[in-house]
Amino acid sequence: MIFSKSCASYQRHDTHLEQSWAEDLSLLQPAERIVYQGLRAHRWGHCVRLEQERNSWEVVLHALSTSC
């Protein structure tokens, strides 16, 4: 997670920072939806966000080779 200190630093560099929110949450699992709504409501602090998970190339290449 990125904390408000980092967000404040980012905002200093981009004065036109705008929030973007997804409207269709139908693909999220119930637990994922709760986390998303908590982030929007600033439940864990202002400007807290989740980082995308890291997938190793081995996992990605395997998934691609078995999906075709």
Coordinates of N, CA and C in Angstrom, one line a residue, residues 12-43:
R12 N 1.9 17.2 -5.0 CA 2.7 18.4 -5.2 C 3.2 18.5 -6.7
H13 N 3.4 17.4 -7.3 CA 3.9 17.4 -8.6 C 2.8 17.4 -9.7
D14 N 1.6 17.0 -9.3 CA 0.5 17.0 -10.2 C -0.7 17.7 -9.6
T15 N -0.8 19.0 -9.8 CA -1.9 19.8 -9.2 C -3.2 19.5 -9.8
H16 N -3.3 18.7 -10.9 CA -4.6 18.4 -11.5 C -4.9 16.9 -11.2
L17 N -4.5 16.4 -10.1 CA -4.7 15.0 -9.7 C -6.2 14.8 -9.5
E18 N -6.8 13.8 -10.3 CA -8.2 13.5 -10.2 C -8.4 12.1 -9.8
Q19 N -9.4 11.8 -9.0 CA -9.7 10.4 -8.7 C -10.5 9.8 -9.8
S20 N -10.3 8.5 -10.1 CA -11.0 7.8 -11.1 C -11.6 6.6 -10.4
W21 N -12.9 6.4 -10.5 CA -13.6 5.3 -9.8 C -14.3 4.4 -10.8
A22 N -14.2 3.1 -10.6 CA -14.9 2.2 -11.4 C -16.4 2.2 -11.0
E23 N -17.2 2.1 -12.0 CA -18.6 2.0 -11.7 C -19.2 0.6 -11.7
D24 N -18.6 -0.3 -12.5 CA -19.1 -1.7 -12.6 C -18.2 -2.5 -11.8
L25 N -18.7 -3.0 -10.7 CA -17.9 -3.9 -9.8 C -18.3 -5.3 -9.9
S26 N -19.0 -5.7 -10.9 CA -19.6 -7.0 -11.0 C -18.6 -8.1 -11.0
L27 N -17.4 -7.9 -11.5 CA -16.4 -8.9 -11.5 C -15.6 -9.1 -10.3
L28 N -15.8 -8.3 -9.3 CA -15.1 -8.4 -8.0 C -15.8 -9.4 -7.1
Q29 N -15.0 -10.1 -6.4 CA -15.5 -11.0 -5.3 C -16.0 -10.1 -4.2
P30 N -16.9 -10.7 -3.3 CA -17.4 -9.8 -2.2 C -16.3 -9.2 -1.3
A31 N -15.3 -10.0 -1.0 CA -14.2 -9.4 -0.2 C -13.5 -8.3 -0.9
E32 N -13.3 -8.5 -2.2 CA -12.6 -7.5 -3.0 C -13.4 -6.2 -3.1
R33 N -14.7 -6.4 -3.2 CA -15.6 -5.2 -3.2 C -15.6 -4.4 -1.9
I34 N -15.5 -5.1 -0.8 CA -15.4 -4.5 0.5 C -14.1 -3.7 0.6
V35 N -13.0 -4.2 0.1 CA -11.7 -3.5 0.1 C -11.8 -2.3 -0.8
Y36 N -12.4 -2.4 -2.0 CA -12.5 -1.3 -2.9 C -13.3 -0.2 -2.3
Q37 N -14.4 -0.5 -1.7 CA -15.3 0.5 -1.0 C -14.6 1.1 0.1
G38 N -13.8 0.4 0.9 CA -13.0 0.9 2.0 C -12.0 1.9 1.5
L39 N -11.3 1.6 0.4 CA -10.4 2.5 -0.2 C -11.1 3.8 -0.6
R40 N -12.2 3.7 -1.2 CA -13.0 4.9 -1.7 C -13.4 5.8 -0.5
A41 N -13.7 5.1 0.6 CA -14.2 5.8 1.8 C -13.1 6.3 2.7
H42 N -11.9 6.1 2.3 CA -10.7 6.5 3.1 C -10.7 5.8 4.5
R43 N -11.1 4.6 4.5 CA -11.2 3.8 5.8 C -9.8 3.6 6.4

